[in-house]
PDB file of C-alpha atoms and ligand atoms in Angstrom:
ATOM      1  CA  MET Z 411     -35.496  -0.217  60.209  1.00 49.00           C
ATOM      2  CA  ALA Z 412     -34.827   0.187  56.728  1.00 54.00           C
ATOM      3  CA  GLU Z 413     -35.047  -3.047  54.625  1.00 59.00           C
ATOM      4  CA  LYS Z 414     -32.273  -3.642  52.189  1.00 65.00           C
ATOM      5  CA  ARG Z 415     -33.620  -4.158  49.089  1.00 70.00           C
ATOM      6  CA  ALA Z 416     -32.542  -5.670  46.421  1.00 74.00           C
ATOM      7  CA  VAL Z 417     -31.302  -3.833  42.989  1.00 73.00           C
ATOM      8  CA  PRO Z 418     -33.466  -4.788  39.926  1.00 77.00           C
ATOM      9  CA  ASP Z 419     -32.006  -6.533  37.368  1.00 82.00           C
ATOM     10  CA  VAL Z 420     -32.878  -3.736  34.237  1.00 80.00           C
ATOM     11  CA  ASP Z 421     -30.738  -1.191  36.435  1.00 87.00           C
ATOM     12  CA  ARG Z 422     -28.194  -3.565  37.355  1.00 89.00           C
ATOM     13  CA  VAL Z 423     -27.739  -4.402  33.341  1.00 90.00           C
ATOM     14  CA  ALA Z 424     -28.109  -0.273  32.818  1.00 91.00           C
ATOM     15  CA  ALA Z 425     -25.102   0.327  35.197  1.00 91.00           C
ATOM     16  CA  ALA Z 426     -22.947  -2.142  33.914  1.00 92.00           C
ATOM     17  CA  ARG Z 427     -23.824  -0.959  30.186  1.00 92.00           C
ATOM     18  CA  ARG Z 428     -23.170   2.875  31.507  1.00 91.00           C
ATOM     19  CA  ALA Z 429     -19.568   1.804  33.057  1.00 90.00           C
ATOM     20  CA  VAL Z 430     -18.449  -0.411  29.793  1.00 93.00           C
ATOM     21  CA  GLU Z 431     -19.610   3.071  28.488  1.00 93.00           C
ATOM     22  CA  ARG Z 432     -17.321   5.371  30.135  1.00 91.00           C
ATOM     23  CA  ARG Z 433     -14.813   3.040  30.258  1.00 92.00           C
ATOM     24  CA  ARG Z 434     -14.742   3.401  26.783  1.00 95.00           C
ATOM     25  CA  ALA Z 435     -15.115   7.030  26.686  1.00 95.00           C
ATOM     26  CA  ARG Z 436     -12.046   7.179  28.902  1.00 94.00           C
ATOM     27  CA  ALA Z 437      -9.195   4.772  26.870  1.00 95.00           C
ATOM     28  CA  ALA Z 438     -10.964   7.329  23.643  1.00 96.00           C
ATOM     29  CA  LEU Z 439      -9.891   9.834  25.543  1.00 96.00           C
ATOM     30  CA  LYS Z 440      -6.586   8.182  26.325  1.00 95.00           C
ATOM     31  CA  ARG Z 441      -5.696   8.381  22.631  1.00 96.00           C
ATOM     32  CA  ASP Z 442      -6.646  11.348  22.039  1.00 96.00           C
ATOM     33  CA  LEU Z 443      -3.773  12.278  24.509  1.00 96.00           C
ATOM     34  CA  THR Z 444      -1.207  10.469  23.443  1.00 94.00           C
ATOM     35  CA  THR Z 445      -1.987  10.881  19.396  1.00 94.00           C
ATOM     36  CA  ARG Z 446      -1.908  14.647  20.542  1.00 94.00           C
ATOM     37  CA  VAL Z 447      -5.295  15.010  19.033  1.00 95.00           C
ATOM     38  CA  ALA Z 448      -6.334  16.725  22.393  1.00 95.00           C
ATOM     39  CA  ALA Z 449      -4.241  19.232  24.998  1.00 94.00           C
ATOM     40  CA  PRO Z 450      -3.851  18.062  28.255  1.00 96.00           C
ATOM     41  CA  GLN Z 451      -4.491  21.486  29.393  1.00 96.00           C
ATOM     42  CA  THR Z 452      -8.122  20.825  27.434  1.00 95.00           C
ATOM     43  CA  VAL Z 453      -8.489  17.798  29.248  1.00 97.00           C
ATOM     44  CA  LEU Z 454      -7.979  19.053  32.594  1.00 97.00           C
ATOM     45  CA  ALA Z 455      -9.997  22.282  32.022  1.00 97.00           C
ATOM     46  CA  LYS Z 456     -12.627  20.234  31.241  1.00 96.00           C
ATOM     47  CA  ALA Z 457     -12.061  18.144  34.253  1.00 97.00           C
ATOM     48  CA  VAL Z 458     -12.170  21.181  36.437  1.00 96.00           C
ATOM     49  CA  ALA Z 459     -15.465  22.609  34.612  1.00 97.00           C
ATOM     50  CA  ASP Z 460     -17.482  19.567  35.325  1.00 97.00           C
ATOM     51  CA  PRO Z 461     -15.986  16.701  37.372  1.00 97.00           C
ATOM     52  CA  GLU Z 462     -18.254  14.013  36.692  1.00 95.00           C
ATOM     53  CA  SER Z 463     -17.574  14.197  32.686  1.00 96.00           C
ATOM     54  CA  VAL Z 464     -15.085  11.761  31.451  1.00 95.00           C
ATOM     55  CA  ALA Z 465     -12.500  13.656  31.718  1.00 96.00           C
ATOM     56  CA  GLY Z 466     -13.517  14.534  35.202  1.00 97.00           C
ATOM     57  CA  SER Z 467     -13.375  10.990  35.884  1.00 95.00           C
ATOM     58  CA  PHE Z 468      -9.875   9.779  34.856  1.00 95.00           C
ATOM     59  CA  ARG Z 469      -7.292   9.234  37.309  1.00 96.00           C
ATOM     60  CA  VAL Z 470      -4.410  11.242  37.756  1.00 97.00           C
ATOM     61  CA  THR Z 471      -2.239   8.410  36.798  1.00 96.00           C
ATOM     62  CA  ASP Z 472      -3.657   7.339  33.433  1.00 95.00           C
ATOM     63  CA  PHE Z 473      -3.885  11.393  32.675  1.00 97.00           C
ATOM     64  CA  LEU Z 474       0.091  11.550  32.995  1.00 97.00           C
ATOM     65  CA  MET Z 475       0.729   7.863  31.516  1.00 95.00           C
ATOM     66  CA  ALA Z 476      -1.209   9.133  28.137  1.00 95.00           C
ATOM     67  CA  LEU Z 477       0.805  12.038  27.775  1.00 95.00           C
ATOM     68  CA  PRO Z 478       4.261  11.798  25.172  1.00 87.00           C
ATOM     69  CA  ALA Z 479       7.154  10.546  27.266  1.00 84.00           C
ATOM     70  CA  ILE Z 480       5.717   9.653  30.098  1.00 90.00           C
ATOM     71  CA  GLY Z 481       6.589   6.520  31.833  1.00 88.00           C
ATOM     72  CA  VAL Z 482       5.854   4.670  34.948  1.00 89.00           C
ATOM     73  CA  GLY Z 483       9.182   5.983  36.951  1.00 91.00           C
ATOM     74  CA  LYS Z 484       8.839   9.510  35.462  1.00 93.00           C
ATOM     75  CA  LYS Z 485       4.602   9.395  36.247  1.00 95.00           C
ATOM     76  CA  ASP Z 486       5.570   8.747  40.207  1.00 95.00           C
ATOM     77  CA  ARG Z 487       8.272  11.231  40.287  1.00 96.00           C
ATOM     78  CA  ILE Z 488       5.798  13.888  39.406  1.00 96.00           C
ATOM     79  CA  LEU Z 489       2.953  13.050  41.256  1.00 97.00           C
ATOM     80  CA  GLU Z 490       5.543  13.193  44.677  1.00 96.00           C
ATOM     81  CA  GLU Z 491       6.701  16.138  43.365  1.00 96.00           C
ATOM     82  CA  LEU Z 492       2.975  18.212  42.475  1.00 96.00           C
ATOM     83  CA  HIS Z 493       2.051  16.598  45.931  1.00 96.00           C
ATOM     84  CA  ILE Z 494      -0.997  14.334  44.003  1.00 97.00           C
ATOM     85  CA  SER Z 495      -2.122  11.057  45.317  1.00 96.00           C
ATOM     86  CA  PRO Z 496      -2.334   8.474  42.753  1.00 94.00           C
ATOM     87  CA  VAL Z 497      -5.848   7.309  43.387  1.00 95.00           C
ATOM     88  CA  LYS Z 498      -6.755  11.108  42.944  1.00 97.00           C
ATOM     89  CA  ARG Z 499      -9.247  11.735  39.660  1.00 97.00           C
ATOM     90  CA  LEU Z 500      -8.916  14.588  37.463  1.00 97.00           C
ATOM     91  CA  GLY Z 501     -12.040  16.116  38.435  1.00 97.00           C
ATOM     92  CA  GLY Z 502     -11.613  15.203  42.125  1.00 97.00           C
ATOM     93  CA  LEU Z 503      -7.943  17.932  42.699  1.00 97.00           C
ATOM     94  CA  GLY Z 504      -7.650  20.209  44.970  1.00 96.00           C
ATOM     95  CA  ILE Z 505      -7.197  23.727  43.890  1.00 96.00           C
ATOM     96  CA  ARG Z 506      -3.405  24.091  44.843  1.00 95.00           C
ATOM     97  CA  GLN Z 507      -2.587  20.507  43.052  1.00 96.00           C
ATOM     98  CA  ARG Z 508      -4.869  21.849  40.085  1.00 96.00           C
ATOM     99  CA  GLU Z 509      -2.341  25.073  39.354  1.00 96.00           C
ATOM    100  CA  ALA Z 510       0.518  22.801  40.688  1.00 97.00           C
ATOM    101  CA  LEU Z 511      -0.610  20.338  37.418  1.00 97.00           C
ATOM    102  CA  THR Z 512      -1.287  23.264  35.231  1.00 97.00           C
ATOM    103  CA  ALA Z 513       2.252  25.222  35.921  1.00 96.00           C
ATOM    104  CA  TRP Z 514       3.890  21.579  35.327  1.00 96.00           C
ATOM    105  CA  LEU Z 515       1.807  20.904  31.839  1.00 96.00           C
ATOM    106  CA  ASP Z 516       2.539  24.521  30.541  1.00 95.00           C
ATOM    107  CA  GLU Z 517       5.829  24.271  30.985  1.00 94.00           C
ATOM    108  CA  ARG Z 518       6.180  20.793  29.283  1.00 92.00           C
ATOM    109  CA  PHE Z 519       3.451  21.724  26.444  1.00 90.00           C
ATOM    110  CA  PRO Z 520       3.918  25.190  26.336  1.00 87.00           C
ATOM    111  CA  PRO Z 521       0.462  26.627  25.191  1.00 84.00           C
ATOM    112  CA  HIS Z 522      -0.080  26.968  21.661  1.00 80.00           C
ATOM    113  CA  SER Z 523       0.332  30.859  20.477  1.00 81.00           C
ATOM    114  CA  PRO Z 524       0.724  32.021  17.054  1.00 82.00           C
ATOM    115  CA  ARG Z 525       3.818  33.788  15.627  1.00 80.00           C
ATOM    116  CA  ALA Z 526       3.996  37.439  14.953  1.00 80.00           C
ATOM    117  CA  GLY Z 527       3.558  39.287  11.610  1.00 82.00           C
ATOM    118  CA  ARG Z 528       1.688  36.471   9.629  1.00 86.00           C
ATOM    119  CA  SER Z 529       1.375  37.521   6.069  1.00 91.00           C
ATOM    120  CA  ARG Z 530      -1.352  36.374   3.697  1.00 93.00           C
ATOM    121  CA  LEU Z 531       0.198  33.164   2.566  1.00 96.00           C
ATOM    122  CA  LEU Z 532      -1.754  30.722   4.259  1.00 96.00           C
ATOM    123  CA  VAL Z 533      -0.695  27.013   4.382  1.00 97.00           C
ATOM    124  CA  LEU Z 534      -3.147  24.749   5.549  1.00 98.00           C
ATOM    125  CA  ALA Z 535      -1.703  21.040   6.376  1.00 97.00           C
ATOM    126  CA  GLY Z 536      -2.785  18.605   9.081  1.00 96.00           C
ATOM    127  CA  PRO Z 537      -2.747  14.524   9.295  1.00 95.00           C
ATOM    128  CA  THR Z 538      -3.835  12.332   6.641  1.00 90.00           C
ATOM    129  CA  ALA Z 539      -7.710  11.814   6.311  1.00 90.00           C
ATOM    130  CA  VAL Z 540      -8.491  14.818   8.414  1.00 95.00           C
ATOM    131  CA  GLY Z 541     -10.300  16.196   5.537  1.00 94.00           C
ATOM    132  CA  LYS Z 542      -7.930  19.161   4.357  1.00 95.00           C
ATOM    133  CA  GLY Z 543      -8.816  18.502   0.750  1.00 93.00           C
ATOM    134  CA  THR Z 544     -12.553  18.909   1.293  1.00 95.00           C
ATOM    135  CA  VAL Z 545     -12.145  22.129   3.445  1.00 97.00           C
ATOM    136  CA  ALA Z 546     -10.249  23.484   0.896  1.00 96.00           C
ATOM    137  CA  ALA Z 547     -12.350  22.782  -1.956  1.00 94.00           C
ATOM    138  CA  HIS Z 548     -15.345  23.959   0.200  1.00 96.00           C
ATOM    139  CA  ILE Z 549     -13.418  27.401   0.473  1.00 95.00           C
ATOM    140  CA  ARG Z 550     -12.802  27.399  -3.700  1.00 92.00           C
ATOM    141  CA  GLU Z 551     -16.744  26.972  -3.889  1.00 93.00           C
ATOM    142  CA  ALA Z 552     -17.775  29.555  -1.182  1.00 94.00           C
ATOM    143  CA  HIS Z 553     -14.817  32.255  -1.685  1.00 93.00           C
ATOM    144  CA  PRO Z 554     -13.943  32.876  -5.144  1.00 92.00           C
ATOM    145  CA  GLU Z 555     -11.533  35.773  -3.764  1.00 93.00           C
ATOM    146  CA  ILE Z 556      -9.060  33.396  -1.938  1.00 95.00           C
ATOM    147  CA  HIS Z 557      -6.430  31.936  -4.408  1.00 96.00           C
ATOM    148  CA  LEU Z 558      -5.990  28.774  -3.906  1.00 97.00           C
ATOM    149  CA  SER Z 559      -2.997  27.323  -5.143  1.00 97.00           C
ATOM    150  CA  VAL Z 560      -3.025  24.711  -7.988  1.00 97.00           C
ATOM    151  CA  SER Z 561      -0.349  22.045  -7.299  1.00 98.00           C
ATOM    152  CA  ALA Z 562       1.495  20.327  -9.755  1.00 98.00           C
ATOM    153  CA  THR Z 563       1.684  16.419  -9.272  1.00 98.00           C
ATOM    154  CA  THR Z 564       2.783  13.506 -11.199  1.00 98.00           C
ATOM    155  CA  ARG Z 565      -0.138  11.319 -10.370  1.00 96.00           C
ATOM    156  CA  ALA Z 566      -2.806  10.563 -12.698  1.00 95.00           C
ATOM    157  CA  PRO Z 567      -6.187  12.198 -12.593  1.00 96.00           C
ATOM    158  CA  ARG Z 568      -9.377  10.583 -10.289  1.00 92.00           C
ATOM    159  CA  PRO Z 569     -12.220  10.611 -12.092  1.00 92.00           C
ATOM    160  CA  GLY Z 570     -13.951  13.761 -12.133  1.00 93.00           C
ATOM    161  CA  GLU Z 571     -10.739  15.526 -11.814  1.00 94.00           C
ATOM    162  CA  VAL Z 572     -10.024  18.484 -14.081  1.00 96.00           C
ATOM    163  CA  ASP Z 573      -6.317  19.384 -15.554  1.00 97.00           C
ATOM    164  CA  GLY Z 574      -5.823  23.125 -14.196  1.00 96.00           C
ATOM    165  CA  VAL Z 575      -8.623  23.374 -11.849  1.00 93.00           C
ATOM    166  CA  HIS Z 576      -7.763  20.730  -9.166  1.00 93.00           C
ATOM    167  CA  TYR Z 577      -4.135  20.131 -10.216  1.00 96.00           C
ATOM    168  CA  TYR Z 578      -1.640  20.129 -13.175  1.00 98.00           C
ATOM    169  CA  PHE Z 579      -1.446  16.636 -14.033  1.00 98.00           C
ATOM    170  CA  VAL Z 580       2.504  16.134 -15.164  1.00 98.00           C
ATOM    171  CA  ASP Z 581       4.452  13.873 -15.790  1.00 98.00           C
ATOM    172  CA  ASP Z 582       8.041  12.929 -14.620  1.00 97.00           C
ATOM    173  CA  ALA Z 583      10.373  15.137 -17.050  1.00 98.00           C
ATOM    174  CA  GLU Z 584       8.392  17.876 -16.872  1.00 98.00           C
ATOM    175  CA  PHE Z 585       8.141  17.547 -12.675  1.00 98.00           C
ATOM    176  CA  ASP Z 586      12.123  17.653 -13.075  1.00 98.00           C
ATOM    177  CA  ARG Z 587      12.166  20.491 -15.356  1.00 98.00           C
ATOM    178  CA  LEU Z 588       9.957  22.397 -13.002  1.00 98.00           C
ATOM    179  CA  ILE Z 589      12.349  22.437 -10.189  1.00 98.00           C
ATOM    180  CA  ALA Z 590      15.259  22.813 -12.698  1.00 98.00           C
ATOM    181  CA  ASP Z 591      13.844  26.278 -13.514  1.00 98.00           C
ATOM    182  CA  GLY Z 592      13.208  26.888  -9.856  1.00 97.00           C
ATOM    183  CA  GLU Z 593       9.518  27.162 -10.754  1.00 98.00           C
ATOM    184  CA  LEU Z 594       8.296  25.329  -7.413  1.00 98.00           C
ATOM    185  CA  LEU Z 595       7.820  26.766  -3.977  1.00 97.00           C
ATOM    186  CA  GLU Z 596       8.057  23.636  -2.391  1.00 98.00           C
ATOM    187  CA  TYR Z 597       7.712  19.890  -4.018  1.00 98.00           C
ATOM    188  CA  ALA Z 598       7.406  16.819  -1.899  1.00 97.00           C
ATOM    189  CA  VAL Z 599       7.017  12.855  -2.359  1.00 96.00           C
ATOM    190  CA  VAL Z 600       3.645  12.577  -0.817  1.00 92.00           C
ATOM    191  CA  HIS Z 601       2.641   8.857   0.889  1.00 84.00           C
ATOM    192  CA  ASN Z 602       5.507   7.246  -0.658  1.00 83.00           C
ATOM    193  CA  LYS Z 603       3.991   7.592  -4.113  1.00 86.00           C
ATOM    194  CA  SER Z 604       3.310  10.987  -6.504  1.00 95.00           C
ATOM    195  CA  ARG Z 605       5.462  13.812  -6.398  1.00 98.00           C
ATOM    196  CA  TYR Z 606       3.626  17.069  -5.725  1.00 98.00           C
ATOM    197  CA  GLY Z 607       4.773  20.527  -6.191  1.00 98.00           C
ATOM    198  CA  THR Z 608       3.183  24.351  -5.599  1.00 98.00           C
ATOM    199  CA  PRO Z 609       4.208  26.288  -8.765  1.00 98.00           C
ATOM    200  CA  ARG Z 610       5.574  29.562  -7.601  1.00 97.00           C
ATOM    201  CA  ALA Z 611       4.686  32.027 -10.234  1.00 97.00           C
ATOM    202  CA  PRO Z 612       0.526  32.304  -9.744  1.00 97.00           C
ATOM    203  CA  ILE Z 613       1.131  32.790  -5.763  1.00 96.00           C
ATOM    204  CA  ASP Z 614       3.756  35.564  -6.205  1.00 96.00           C
ATOM    205  CA  ALA Z 615       1.079  37.352  -8.888  1.00 97.00           C
ATOM    206  CA  ALA Z 616      -2.206  36.803  -6.205  1.00 96.00           C
ATOM    207  CA  LEU Z 617       0.004  37.926  -3.246  1.00 95.00           C
ATOM    208  CA  GLU Z 618       1.014  41.156  -5.319  1.00 95.00           C
ATOM    209  CA  ALA Z 619      -2.468  41.742  -6.796  1.00 95.00           C
ATOM    210  CA  GLY Z 620      -3.640  42.134  -2.908  1.00 93.00           C
ATOM    211  CA  LYS Z 621      -5.334  38.300  -2.623  1.00 94.00           C
ATOM    212  CA  THR Z 622      -4.893  35.841  -0.209  1.00 95.00           C
ATOM    213  CA  VAL Z 623      -3.672  32.585  -1.310  1.00 97.00           C
ATOM    214  CA  LEU Z 624      -4.095  29.561   0.138  1.00 97.00           C
ATOM    215  CA  LEU Z 625      -1.782  26.136   0.096  1.00 98.00           C
ATOM    216  CA  GLU Z 626      -3.539  22.874   0.829  1.00 98.00           C
ATOM    217  CA  ILE Z 627      -0.564  20.584   1.088  1.00 97.00           C
ATOM    218  CA  ASP Z 628       1.329  17.871   3.383  1.00 95.00           C
ATOM    219  CA  LEU Z 629       3.853  18.480   6.499  1.00 96.00           C
ATOM    220  CA  GLN Z 630       6.840  18.170   4.381  1.00 96.00           C
ATOM    221  CA  GLY Z 631       5.896  21.183   2.332  1.00 97.00           C
ATOM    222  CA  ALA Z 632       4.431  23.668   4.771  1.00 98.00           C
ATOM    223  CA  ARG Z 633       7.867  22.912   6.565  1.00 97.00           C
ATOM    224  CA  GLN Z 634       9.324  24.259   3.055  1.00 98.00           C
ATOM    225  CA  VAL Z 635       7.031  27.070   2.886  1.00 97.00           C
ATOM    226  CA  ARG Z 636       7.787  28.437   6.500  1.00 95.00           C
ATOM    227  CA  ALA Z 637      12.093  27.649   5.369  1.00 96.00           C
ATOM    228  CA  ALA Z 638      11.189  29.905   2.309  1.00 95.00           C
ATOM    229  CA  GLU Z 639       8.588  32.308   3.500  1.00 93.00           C
ATOM    230  CA  PRO Z 640       9.257  32.899   7.159  1.00 93.00           C
ATOM    231  CA  SER Z 641       6.234  35.057   7.379  1.00 93.00           C
ATOM    232  CA  ALA Z 642       3.373  32.484   5.921  1.00 95.00           C
ATOM    233  CA  THR Z 643       0.530  31.915   8.336  1.00 95.00           C
ATOM    234  CA  LEU Z 644       0.960  27.958   9.113  1.00 96.00           C
ATOM    235  CA  ILE Z 645      -2.415  26.109  10.089  1.00 96.00           C
ATOM    236  CA  PHE Z 646      -2.789  22.521  11.163  1.00 97.00           C
ATOM    237  CA  LEU Z 647      -6.312  20.806  10.869  1.00 98.00           C
ATOM    238  CA  LEU Z 648      -7.127  18.494  13.778  1.00 97.00           C
ATOM    239  CA  PRO Z 649      -9.927  15.462  13.496  1.00 97.00           C
ATOM    240  CA  PRO Z 650     -11.951  16.012  16.611  1.00 97.00           C
ATOM    241  CA  SER Z 651     -10.406  12.467  17.695  1.00 97.00           C
ATOM    242  CA  TRP Z 652      -8.201  10.030  17.180  1.00 97.00           C
ATOM    243  CA  ASP Z 653     -11.061   7.614  16.594  1.00 96.00           C
ATOM    244  CA  GLU Z 654     -12.610  10.184  13.666  1.00 96.00           C
ATOM    245  CA  LEU Z 655      -9.713  10.408  12.102  1.00 95.00           C
ATOM    246  CA  VAL Z 656      -9.831   6.633  11.959  1.00 95.00           C
ATOM    247  CA  HIS Z 657     -13.109   6.612  10.899  1.00 94.00           C
ATOM    248  CA  ARG Z 658     -12.866   8.888   8.568  1.00 92.00           C
ATOM    249  CA  LEU Z 659      -9.782   7.079   6.715  1.00 90.00           C
ATOM    250  CA  VAL Z 660     -11.997   3.439   6.993  1.00 88.00           C
ATOM    251  CA  GLY Z 661     -14.936   5.447   5.760  1.00 86.00           C
ATOM    252  CA  ARG Z 662     -13.586   7.028   2.514  1.00 79.00           C
ATOM    253  CA  GLY Z 663     -12.473   3.134   1.338  1.00 80.00           C
ATOM    254  CA  THR Z 664     -10.092   4.156  -0.750  1.00 79.00           C
ATOM    255  CA  GLU Z 665      -7.319   2.379   0.840  1.00 83.00           C
ATOM    256  CA  ASN Z 666      -6.365  -1.020   1.717  1.00 88.00           C
ATOM    257  CA  GLU Z 667      -5.974  -2.566   5.303  1.00 90.00           C
ATOM    258  CA  GLU Z 668      -1.964  -2.378   4.928  1.00 91.00           C
ATOM    259  CA  GLU Z 669      -2.078   1.443   3.363  1.00 89.00           C
ATOM    260  CA  ARG Z 670      -4.466   2.465   6.249  1.00 91.00           C
ATOM    261  CA  ALA Z 671      -2.376   1.233   8.762  1.00 92.00           C
ATOM    262  CA  ARG Z 672       0.713   3.164   7.455  1.00 91.00           C
ATOM    263  CA  ARG Z 673      -1.285   6.119   6.942  1.00 90.00           C
ATOM    264  CA  LEU Z 674      -2.284   6.077  10.277  1.00 93.00           C
ATOM    265  CA  ARG Z 675       1.414   5.969  11.870  1.00 93.00           C
ATOM    266  CA  THR Z 676       2.510   9.010   9.619  1.00 92.00           C
ATOM    267  CA  ALA Z 677      -0.825  10.777  10.781  1.00 94.00           C
ATOM    268  CA  LYS Z 678       1.217  10.009  14.656  1.00 95.00           C
ATOM    269  CA  VAL Z 679       3.867  11.749  13.501  1.00 94.00           C
ATOM    270  CA  GLU Z 680       2.038  14.309  11.300  1.00 95.00           C
ATOM    271  CA  LEU Z 681      -0.271  15.377  14.601  1.00 96.00           C
ATOM    272  CA  ALA Z 682       3.694  15.510  16.587  1.00 94.00           C
ATOM    273  CA  ALA Z 683       4.424  18.505  14.123  1.00 94.00           C
ATOM    274  CA  GLN Z 684       1.131  20.459  15.574  1.00 94.00           C
ATOM    275  CA  SER Z 685       3.325  22.758  17.992  1.00 91.00           C
ATOM    276  CA  GLU Z 686       5.213  24.461  14.746  1.00 93.00           C
ATOM    277  CA  PHE Z 687       2.226  25.517  13.423  1.00 95.00           C
ATOM    278  CA  ASP Z 688       0.484  29.323  14.141  1.00 94.00           C
ATOM    279  CA  TYR Z 689      -3.005  28.171  14.491  1.00 95.00           C
ATOM    280  CA  LEU Z 690      -4.943  25.290  15.015  1.00 96.00           C
ATOM    281  CA  ILE Z 691      -8.762  24.243  13.804  1.00 96.00           C
ATOM    282  CA  VAL Z 692     -10.243  21.481  14.547  1.00 96.00           C
ATOM    283  CA  ASN Z 693     -12.598  19.936  11.488  1.00 97.00           C
ATOM    284  CA  GLU Z 694     -15.779  18.907  13.138  1.00 95.00           C
ATOM    285  CA  ASP Z 695     -17.627  20.047  10.214  1.00 94.00           C
ATOM    286  CA  VAL Z 696     -16.196  21.243   6.951  1.00 96.00           C
ATOM    287  CA  SER Z 697     -17.812  24.093   6.566  1.00 95.00           C
ATOM    288  CA  SER Z 698     -16.979  25.767  10.125  1.00 96.00           C
ATOM    289  CA  ALA Z 699     -13.489  24.555   9.552  1.00 97.00           C
ATOM    290  CA  ALA Z 700     -13.575  26.497   6.338  1.00 96.00           C
ATOM    291  CA  ARG Z 701     -15.327  29.602   8.219  1.00 96.00           C
ATOM    292  CA  GLU Z 702     -12.608  29.305  10.643  1.00 95.00           C
ATOM    293  CA  VAL Z 703      -9.949  29.348   7.900  1.00 95.00           C
ATOM    294  CA  VAL Z 704     -11.777  32.297   6.219  1.00 93.00           C
ATOM    295  CA  GLU Z 705     -11.732  34.386   9.284  1.00 92.00           C
ATOM    296  CA  LEU Z 706      -8.105  33.640   9.908  1.00 88.00           C
ATOM    297  CA  SER Z 707      -7.459  34.968   6.109  1.00 84.00           C
ATOM    298  CA  GLU Z 708      -9.193  38.137   7.185  1.00 83.00           C
ATOM    299  CA  ALA Z 709      -7.580  38.742  10.209  1.00 81.00           C
ATOM    300  CA  THR Z 710      -4.213  38.250   8.606  1.00 74.00           C
ATOM    301  CA  ALA Z 711      -5.089  40.799   5.890  1.00 60.00           C
ATOM    302  CA  ARG Z 712      -5.505  43.639   8.245  1.00 51.00           C
TER     303      ARG Z 712
HETATM  304  P1  5GP S1216      -4.451  13.585  -3.356  1.00 64.30           P
HETATM  305  O1  5GP S1216      -3.495  13.199  -4.100  1.00 64.30           O
HETATM  306  O2  5GP S1216      -5.240  12.960  -2.255  1.00 64.30           O
HETATM  307  O3  5GP S1216      -5.091  14.574  -3.756  1.00 64.30           O
HETATM  308  O4  5GP S1216      -3.292  14.504  -2.429  1.00 64.30           O
HETATM  309  C1  5GP S1216      -2.458  14.117  -1.354  1.00 64.30           C
HETATM  310  C2  5GP S1216      -1.675  14.651  -0.858  1.00 64.30           C
HETATM  311  O5  5GP S1216      -1.109  15.219  -1.581  1.00 64.30           O
HETATM  312  C3  5GP S1216      -2.213  15.673   0.601  1.00 64.30           C
HETATM  313  O6  5GP S1216      -2.464  15.624   1.719  1.00 64.30           O
HETATM  314  C4  5GP S1216      -1.819  16.900   0.004  1.00 64.30           C
HETATM  315  O7  5GP S1216      -2.473  18.009   1.067  1.00 64.30           O
HETATM  316  C5  5GP S1216      -0.866  16.603  -0.635  1.00 64.30           C
HETATM  317  N1  5GP S1216      -0.761  17.814  -1.801  1.00 64.30           N
HETATM  318  C6  5GP S1216      -1.344  18.043  -2.639  1.00 64.30           C
HETATM  319  N2  5GP S1216      -0.759  19.550  -3.585  1.00 64.30           N
HETATM  320  C7  5GP S1216       0.715  19.672  -2.552  1.00 64.30           C
HETATM  321  C8  5GP S1216       1.680  20.083  -3.102  1.00 64.30           C
HETATM  322  O8  5GP S1216       1.510  20.947  -4.371  1.00 64.30           O
HETATM  323  N3  5GP S1216       2.503  19.532  -2.312  1.00 64.30           N
HETATM  324  C9  5GP S1216       2.546  19.123  -1.227  1.00 64.30           C
HETATM  325  N4  5GP S1216       4.083  19.151  -0.750  1.00 64.30           N
HETATM  326  N5  5GP S1216       1.792  18.229  -0.807  1.00 64.30           N
HETATM  327  C10 5GP S1216       0.899  18.456  -1.541  1.00 64.30           C
END
C-alpha cells in the first residue's frame, strides 16, 4: 500500500501563494467586467479557449453578478432559465450551456459594431488617464498627413506647451466670442474647470482638401460632434484593464487624492458610454494604439 506522504512546506507555501494570486486576478477581472473595460463575451470566450485560465476558473455566479445591473435575485433567475448550476465555473460549462449563455449575453449586451458610412472626421475619446493625449501626440509626430485639430481652451499653458500647436490659449471673453460667433464645432467644460472647444473652420478646410481630421476631445464633445456631424467616426480608447487605468492616473501624479477619486468616478461613467462609439481600441501601448487609429483612418478614407 502506498504510504501517505506529507506535502513539503515549500510546496504548500507555493500553492497558497498561487491561490492568492488567482483570487487577486479573479477580483481584477471582476472589476474589468463591472467597469465595462472587458466585454462579458470576451471573458467567456477566454474561459472556453482555456478553462485553466483566470476567466475559466470564474464561477458563473460571480461572472453574472459582476455584470452591470445584475443583483442576486436576477442572477438566480438567469441561471435557472439557462439551466446552469450556480457552482459551475465558466470554463466548465457544457456546449448547450455555453450557447445559451452567449445568446443571453448577446441580447443583453449587443456585440459592438460600427455604424455604416463613416466619414474622415475622426473623434478620439475615452476615459480620463487612458492616454488619449499621448496617442494623439504620437500621431501628430508620426503622421503629418492626418490633420490633428487644435482646440481652444481657457486653461493656462503647461510648461512646454506652445500656443497654436498644442492649444489656442484664450481668455474667457475670447471663448465667449468664439461661441457667440458659431466658430466652435463643439465645446465643453472639462473636469469641472476649464472650457475647451474645437474650432470649426480648420476642420472644414482640411476635410475639403481631402485630409483625414482627428479630434482628441472628451465624451461630451464627442456626443456634440456626432449630433452636428452624424457621419463622424467615433473611436473610444479603452485601458487594458481597470487596474491599469487607476495605475496610470496615480502614476502621472498630477492630481491629488480627492481629484483622482473624482476622475475615477467620471471614468466609470465614461466607460459606460462606449457602446455609443463606432470603434473600440485598447491602449495597450501607445504606438500600437496610434497605428490602429491610423489604420481606421485609412479604411474610412476609401
Ligand atoms: P488637458 O487639459 O489635459 O490638455 O485636457 C483635458 C481634457 O480635455 C482631455 O480629456 C481632452 O480630451 C479634453 N479636450 C481637449 N480639447 C477639447 C475640445 O476641444 N473639446 C472637448 N470637449 N474636450 C477637449
